[in-house]
Short mmCIF file of C-alpha atoms in Angstrom, two decimals:
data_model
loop_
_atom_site.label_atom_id
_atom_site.label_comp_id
_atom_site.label_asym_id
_atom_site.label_seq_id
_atom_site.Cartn_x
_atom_site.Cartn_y
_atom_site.Cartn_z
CA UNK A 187 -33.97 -83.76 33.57
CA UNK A 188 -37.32 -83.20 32.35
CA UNK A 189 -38.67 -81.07 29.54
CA UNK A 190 -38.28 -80.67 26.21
CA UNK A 191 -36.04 -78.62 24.03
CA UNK A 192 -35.46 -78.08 20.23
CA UNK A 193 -32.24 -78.16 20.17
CA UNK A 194 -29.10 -78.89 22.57
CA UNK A 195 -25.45 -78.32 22.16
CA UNK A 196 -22.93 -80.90 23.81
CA UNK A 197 -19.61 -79.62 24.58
CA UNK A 198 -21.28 -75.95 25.22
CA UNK A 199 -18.53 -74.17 27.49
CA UNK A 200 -15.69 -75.22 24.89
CA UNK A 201 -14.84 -72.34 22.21
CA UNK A 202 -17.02 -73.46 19.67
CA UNK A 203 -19.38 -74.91 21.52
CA UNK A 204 -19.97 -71.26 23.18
CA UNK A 205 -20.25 -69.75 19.96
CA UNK A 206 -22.79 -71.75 18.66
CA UNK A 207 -24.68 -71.13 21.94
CA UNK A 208 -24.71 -67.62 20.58
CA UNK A 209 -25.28 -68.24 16.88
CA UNK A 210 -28.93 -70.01 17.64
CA UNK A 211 -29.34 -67.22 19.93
CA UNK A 212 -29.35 -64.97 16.91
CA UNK A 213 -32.09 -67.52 15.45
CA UNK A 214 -34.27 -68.70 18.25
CA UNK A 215 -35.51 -68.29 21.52
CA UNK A 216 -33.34 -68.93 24.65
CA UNK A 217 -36.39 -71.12 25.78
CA UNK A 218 -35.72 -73.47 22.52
CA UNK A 219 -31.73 -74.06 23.40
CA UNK A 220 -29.94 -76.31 25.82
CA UNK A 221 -26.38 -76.38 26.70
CA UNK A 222 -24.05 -79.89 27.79
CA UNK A 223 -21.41 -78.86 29.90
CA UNK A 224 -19.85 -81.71 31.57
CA UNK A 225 -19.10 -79.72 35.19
CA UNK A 226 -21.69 -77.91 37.11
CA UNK A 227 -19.50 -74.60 37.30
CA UNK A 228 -19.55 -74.38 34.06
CA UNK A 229 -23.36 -74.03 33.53
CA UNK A 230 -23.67 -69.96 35.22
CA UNK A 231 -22.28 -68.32 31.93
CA UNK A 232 -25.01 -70.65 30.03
CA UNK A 233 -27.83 -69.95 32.34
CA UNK A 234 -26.81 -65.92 32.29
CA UNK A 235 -28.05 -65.91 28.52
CA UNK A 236 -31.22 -67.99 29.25
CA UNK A 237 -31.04 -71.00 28.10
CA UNK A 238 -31.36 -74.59 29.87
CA UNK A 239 -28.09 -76.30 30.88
CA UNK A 240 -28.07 -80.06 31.18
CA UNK A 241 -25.28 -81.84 33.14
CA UNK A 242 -23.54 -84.97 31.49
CA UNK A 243 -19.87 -86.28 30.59
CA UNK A 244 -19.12 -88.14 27.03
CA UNK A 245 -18.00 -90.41 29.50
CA UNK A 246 -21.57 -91.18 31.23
CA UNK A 247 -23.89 -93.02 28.99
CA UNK A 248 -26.83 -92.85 31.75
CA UNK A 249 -26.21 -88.97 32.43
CA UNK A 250 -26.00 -88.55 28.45
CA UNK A 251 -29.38 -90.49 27.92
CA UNK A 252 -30.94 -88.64 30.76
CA UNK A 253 -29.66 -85.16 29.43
CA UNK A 254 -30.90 -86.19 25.77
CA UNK A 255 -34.59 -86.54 27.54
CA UNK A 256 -37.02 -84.80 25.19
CA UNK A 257 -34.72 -83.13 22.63
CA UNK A 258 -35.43 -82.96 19.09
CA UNK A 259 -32.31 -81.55 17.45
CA UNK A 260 -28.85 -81.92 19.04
CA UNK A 261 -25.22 -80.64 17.77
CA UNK A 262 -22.70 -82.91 18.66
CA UNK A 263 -19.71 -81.17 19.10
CA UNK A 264 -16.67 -83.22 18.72
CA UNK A 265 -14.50 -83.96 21.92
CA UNK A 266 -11.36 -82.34 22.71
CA UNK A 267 -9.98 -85.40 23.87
CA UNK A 268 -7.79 -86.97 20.85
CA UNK A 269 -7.34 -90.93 21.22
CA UNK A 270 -10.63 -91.13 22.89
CA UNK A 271 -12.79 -89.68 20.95
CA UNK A 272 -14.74 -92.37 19.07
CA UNK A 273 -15.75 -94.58 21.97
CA UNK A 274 -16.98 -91.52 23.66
CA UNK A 275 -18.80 -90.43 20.46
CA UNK A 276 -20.27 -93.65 20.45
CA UNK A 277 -22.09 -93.11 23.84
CA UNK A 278 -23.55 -90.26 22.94
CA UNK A 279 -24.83 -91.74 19.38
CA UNK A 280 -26.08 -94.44 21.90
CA UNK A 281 -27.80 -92.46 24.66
CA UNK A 282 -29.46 -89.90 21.42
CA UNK A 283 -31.17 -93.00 20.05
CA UNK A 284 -32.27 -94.35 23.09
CA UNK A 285 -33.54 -91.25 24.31
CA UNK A 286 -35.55 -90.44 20.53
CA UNK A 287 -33.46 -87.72 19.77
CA UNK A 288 -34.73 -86.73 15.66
CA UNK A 289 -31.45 -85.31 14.40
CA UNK A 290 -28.02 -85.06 15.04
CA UNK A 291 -25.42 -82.96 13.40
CA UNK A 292 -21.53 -83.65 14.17
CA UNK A 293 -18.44 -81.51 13.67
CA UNK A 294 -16.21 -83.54 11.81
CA UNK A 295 -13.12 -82.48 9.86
CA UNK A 296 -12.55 -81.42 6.58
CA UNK A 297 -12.36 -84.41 3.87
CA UNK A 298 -12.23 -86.93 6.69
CA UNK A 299 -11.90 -90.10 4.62
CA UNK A 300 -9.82 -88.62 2.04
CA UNK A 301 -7.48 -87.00 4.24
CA UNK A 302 -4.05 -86.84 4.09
CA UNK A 303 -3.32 -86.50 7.77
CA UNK A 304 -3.05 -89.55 9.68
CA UNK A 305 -3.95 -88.33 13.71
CA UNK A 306 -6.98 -86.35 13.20
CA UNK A 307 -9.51 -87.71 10.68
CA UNK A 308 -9.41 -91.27 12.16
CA UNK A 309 -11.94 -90.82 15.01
CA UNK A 310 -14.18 -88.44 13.10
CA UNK A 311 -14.38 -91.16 10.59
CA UNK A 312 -15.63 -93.57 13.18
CA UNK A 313 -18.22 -91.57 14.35
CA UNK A 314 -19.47 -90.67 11.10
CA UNK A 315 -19.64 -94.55 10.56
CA UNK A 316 -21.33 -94.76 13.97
CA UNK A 317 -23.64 -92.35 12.95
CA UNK A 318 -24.19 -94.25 9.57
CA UNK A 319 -25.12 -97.11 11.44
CA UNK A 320 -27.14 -95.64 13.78
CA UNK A 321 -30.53 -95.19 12.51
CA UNK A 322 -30.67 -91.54 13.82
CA UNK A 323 -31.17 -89.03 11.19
CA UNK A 324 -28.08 -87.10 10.68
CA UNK A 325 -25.68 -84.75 8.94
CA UNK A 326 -22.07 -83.92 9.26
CA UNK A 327 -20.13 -80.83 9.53
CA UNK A 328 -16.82 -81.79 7.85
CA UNK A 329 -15.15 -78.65 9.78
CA UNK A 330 -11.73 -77.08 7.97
CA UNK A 331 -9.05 -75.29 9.88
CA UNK A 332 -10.00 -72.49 12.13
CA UNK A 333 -7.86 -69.23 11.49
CA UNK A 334 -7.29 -69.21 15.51
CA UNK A 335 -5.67 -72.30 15.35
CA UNK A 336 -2.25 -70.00 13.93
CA UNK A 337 -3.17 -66.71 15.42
CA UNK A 338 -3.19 -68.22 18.96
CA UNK A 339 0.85 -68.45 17.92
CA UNK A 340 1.03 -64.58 17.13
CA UNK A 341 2.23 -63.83 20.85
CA UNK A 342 5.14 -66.52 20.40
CA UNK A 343 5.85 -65.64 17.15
CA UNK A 344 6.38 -61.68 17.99
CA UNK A 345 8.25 -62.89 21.10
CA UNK A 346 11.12 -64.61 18.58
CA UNK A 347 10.41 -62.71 15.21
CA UNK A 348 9.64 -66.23 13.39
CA UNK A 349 7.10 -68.72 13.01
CA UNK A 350 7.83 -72.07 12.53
CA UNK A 351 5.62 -75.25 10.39
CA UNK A 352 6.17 -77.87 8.20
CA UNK A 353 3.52 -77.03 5.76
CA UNK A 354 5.52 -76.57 3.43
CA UNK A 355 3.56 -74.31 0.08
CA UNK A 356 0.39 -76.20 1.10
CA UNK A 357 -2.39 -73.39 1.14
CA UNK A 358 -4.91 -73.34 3.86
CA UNK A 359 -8.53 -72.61 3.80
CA UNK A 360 -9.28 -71.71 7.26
CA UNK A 361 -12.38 -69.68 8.84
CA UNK A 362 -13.30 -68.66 11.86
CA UNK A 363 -14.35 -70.50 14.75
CA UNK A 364 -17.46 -68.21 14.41
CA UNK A 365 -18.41 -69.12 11.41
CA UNK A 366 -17.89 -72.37 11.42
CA UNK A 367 -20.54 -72.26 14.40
CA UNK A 368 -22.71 -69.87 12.18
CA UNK A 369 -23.17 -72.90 9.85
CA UNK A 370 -23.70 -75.56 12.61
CA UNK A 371 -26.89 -72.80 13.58
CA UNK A 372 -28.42 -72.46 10.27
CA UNK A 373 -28.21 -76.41 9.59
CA UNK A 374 -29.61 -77.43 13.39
CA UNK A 375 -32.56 -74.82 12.71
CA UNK A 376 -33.23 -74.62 9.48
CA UNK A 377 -35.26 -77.67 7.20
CA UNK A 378 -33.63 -80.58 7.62
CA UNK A 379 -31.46 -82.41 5.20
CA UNK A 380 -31.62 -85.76 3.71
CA UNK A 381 -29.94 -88.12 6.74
CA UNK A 382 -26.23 -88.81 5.63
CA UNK A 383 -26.05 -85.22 4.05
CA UNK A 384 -22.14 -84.08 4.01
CA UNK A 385 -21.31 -80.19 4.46
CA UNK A 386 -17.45 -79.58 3.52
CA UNK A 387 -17.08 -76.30 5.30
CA UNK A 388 -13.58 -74.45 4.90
CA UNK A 389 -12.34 -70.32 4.37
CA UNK A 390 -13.47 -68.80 1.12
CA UNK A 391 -9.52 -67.54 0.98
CA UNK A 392 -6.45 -69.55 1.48
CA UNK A 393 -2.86 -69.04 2.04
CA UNK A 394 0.28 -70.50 2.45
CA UNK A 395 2.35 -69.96 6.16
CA UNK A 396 4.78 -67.96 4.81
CA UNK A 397 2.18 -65.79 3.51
CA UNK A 398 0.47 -65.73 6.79
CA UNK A 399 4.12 -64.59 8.38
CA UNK A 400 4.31 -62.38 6.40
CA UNK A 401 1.13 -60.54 6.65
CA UNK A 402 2.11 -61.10 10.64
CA UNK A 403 5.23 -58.98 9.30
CA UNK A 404 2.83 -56.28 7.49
CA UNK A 405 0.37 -55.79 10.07
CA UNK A 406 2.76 -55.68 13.35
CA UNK A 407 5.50 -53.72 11.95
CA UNK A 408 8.11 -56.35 12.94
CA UNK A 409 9.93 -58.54 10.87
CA UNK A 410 8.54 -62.01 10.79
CA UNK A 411 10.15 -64.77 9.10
CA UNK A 412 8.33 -68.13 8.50
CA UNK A 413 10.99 -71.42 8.60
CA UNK A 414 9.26 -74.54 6.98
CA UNK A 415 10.91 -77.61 8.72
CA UNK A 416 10.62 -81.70 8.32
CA UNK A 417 7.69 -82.62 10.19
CA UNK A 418 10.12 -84.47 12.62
CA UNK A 419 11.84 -81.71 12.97
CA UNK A 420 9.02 -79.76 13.62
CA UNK A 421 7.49 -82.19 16.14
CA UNK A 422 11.25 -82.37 18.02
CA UNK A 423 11.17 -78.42 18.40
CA UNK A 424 7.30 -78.55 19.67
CA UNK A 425 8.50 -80.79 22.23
CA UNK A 426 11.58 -78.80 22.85
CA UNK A 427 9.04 -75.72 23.56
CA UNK A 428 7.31 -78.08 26.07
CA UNK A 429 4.65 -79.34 24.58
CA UNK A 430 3.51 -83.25 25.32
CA UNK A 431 4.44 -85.47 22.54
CA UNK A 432 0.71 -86.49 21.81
CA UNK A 433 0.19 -83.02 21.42
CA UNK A 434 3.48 -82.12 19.20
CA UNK A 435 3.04 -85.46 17.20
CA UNK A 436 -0.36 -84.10 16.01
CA UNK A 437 0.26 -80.26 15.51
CA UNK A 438 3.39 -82.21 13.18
CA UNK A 439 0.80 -84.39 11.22
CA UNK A 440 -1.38 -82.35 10.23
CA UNK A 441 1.20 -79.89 9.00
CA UNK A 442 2.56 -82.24 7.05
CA UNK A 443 -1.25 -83.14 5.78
CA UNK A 444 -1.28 -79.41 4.73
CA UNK A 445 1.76 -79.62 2.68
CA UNK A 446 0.03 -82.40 0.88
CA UNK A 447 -3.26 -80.35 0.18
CA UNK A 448 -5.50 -81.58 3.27
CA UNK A 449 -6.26 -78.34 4.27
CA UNK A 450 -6.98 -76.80 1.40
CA UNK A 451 -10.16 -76.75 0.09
CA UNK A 452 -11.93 -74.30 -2.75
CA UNK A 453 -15.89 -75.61 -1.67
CA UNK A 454 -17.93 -72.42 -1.03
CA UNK A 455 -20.42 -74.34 1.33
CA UNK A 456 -19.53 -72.25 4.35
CA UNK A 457 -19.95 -69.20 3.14
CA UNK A 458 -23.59 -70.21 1.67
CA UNK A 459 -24.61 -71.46 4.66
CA UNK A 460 -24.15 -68.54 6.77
CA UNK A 461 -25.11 -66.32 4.38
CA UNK A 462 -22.43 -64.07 4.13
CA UNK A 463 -18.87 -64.56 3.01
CA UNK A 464 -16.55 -66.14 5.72
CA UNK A 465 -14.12 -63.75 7.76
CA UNK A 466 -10.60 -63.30 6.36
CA UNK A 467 -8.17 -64.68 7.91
CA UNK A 468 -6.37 -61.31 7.66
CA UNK A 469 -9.12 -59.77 9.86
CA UNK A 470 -8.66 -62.75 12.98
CA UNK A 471 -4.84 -62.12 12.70
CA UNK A 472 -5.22 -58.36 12.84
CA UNK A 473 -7.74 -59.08 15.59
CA UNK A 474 -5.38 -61.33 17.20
CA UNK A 475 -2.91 -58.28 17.67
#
């Protein structure tokens, strides 16, 4: 894989990934932008907008170093993979010094070593250490809650007239997947920060679950109750619904992180980055309908 490109995105077919893909489309060429995918069928979407798609699993250190030939700015998009996330993290830290890469952003999570949830923040805080210790220069994007992450429930939640949490009154900053990309755009192209710098990104607006249901209520015309349940209780009925413990014991977590304040946060450094004020979470659930 020869050439050299500005800036590359790793995880580029995943939701955000795609939408960042589009968000440095808004600010550079196509020529300037590659895309990771880790599967070659994923790479004819990529190519359809013009830019160059580069073949490698988090998995591969070799195909990583190779992909990471001759770029100068690379978002490292966090994997999907939960319990293996650090040690794949670390190869591409690895192959992006070894191949002279200048800069590297990552998508963290919001307050990652102040956190009150216990699942999530403990591999983004060993790649930010990784990245610490890497010598690359670097900056993190310490991503809050995406709004999609409770309107991908709408369908369910019309389907029984409830929703269900454990968040208790915990109030929730989230965003948009968007715009969280938005601000992973403007920092990978714009001047770059001092190495270490930390963005906490989150919603300008917040709100609690029961004010989400209810707005749920307000905008579909259907009654829609919100019951706030133990966090084991909450993680039993996940399971009950079918989804894999791993899975349920997480979605559990970081509910009951919410109901302690972890995803809350009042820091307006989303909405200054992208320039615009972030996109209420009213708007993605009315969208989501």
């Amino acid at each position: 894989m020869s050439g050299s490109l500005k800036y590359l995105v790793t995880g580029a077919s995943g939701q955000l990934g795609a939408l960042a893909i589009d968000a440095l489309l808004d600010r550079v060429p196509a020529s300037e932008i590659g895309a990771l995918v880790r599967r070659a069928e994923a790479a004819a979407p990529l190519e359809a907008k013009g830019v160059t798609v580069r073949i490698a699993s988090y998995d591969d250190p070799a195909a990583l170093k190779a992909a990471f030939a001759g770029v100068e700015r690379l978002l490292l998009i966090s994997s999907s993979e939960v319990g293996q996330r650090a040690t794949q993290h670390a190869n591409v830290i690895a192959a992006a010094k070894a191949a002279g890469v200048g800069f590297v952003a990552y998508t963290s999570i919001l307050k990652a070593d102040s956190s009150p949830l216990t699942v999530l923040p403990g591999e983004h805080v060993a790649t930010e250490q990784a990245l610490a210790a890497s010598g690359l220069h670097y900056a993190l994007l310490r991503n809050g809650w995406y709004t999609e992450n409770y309107t991908m429930g709408v369908p369910t939640a019309l389907e029984h007239g409830g929703m269900m949490g454990a968040a208790g009154e915990g109030r929730i900053s989230s965003a948009a997947r968007a715009d969280y990309a938005a601000a992973a755009a403007a920092v990978l192209t714009g001047d770059l920060p001092a190495s270490g710098t930390i963005y906490e990104l989150a919603g300008d607006s917040s709100y609690t679950l029961a004010e989400f249901a209810a707005a749920l209520s307000e905008l579909s015309g259907k009654g829609i109750g919100y019951t706030d349940m133990t966090p084991e209780a909450f993680d039993a009925a996940l399971q009950g619904a079918g989804l894999p413990a791993p899975v349920a014991g997480m979605l559990a977590d970081s509910e009951k992180g919410a109901a302690q304040g972890g995803l809350f946060s009042d820091d307006t450094t989303l909405s200054q980055l992208i320039g615009r004020p972030t996109t209420p979470w009213r708007e993605t659930l009315k969208a989501a309908l």
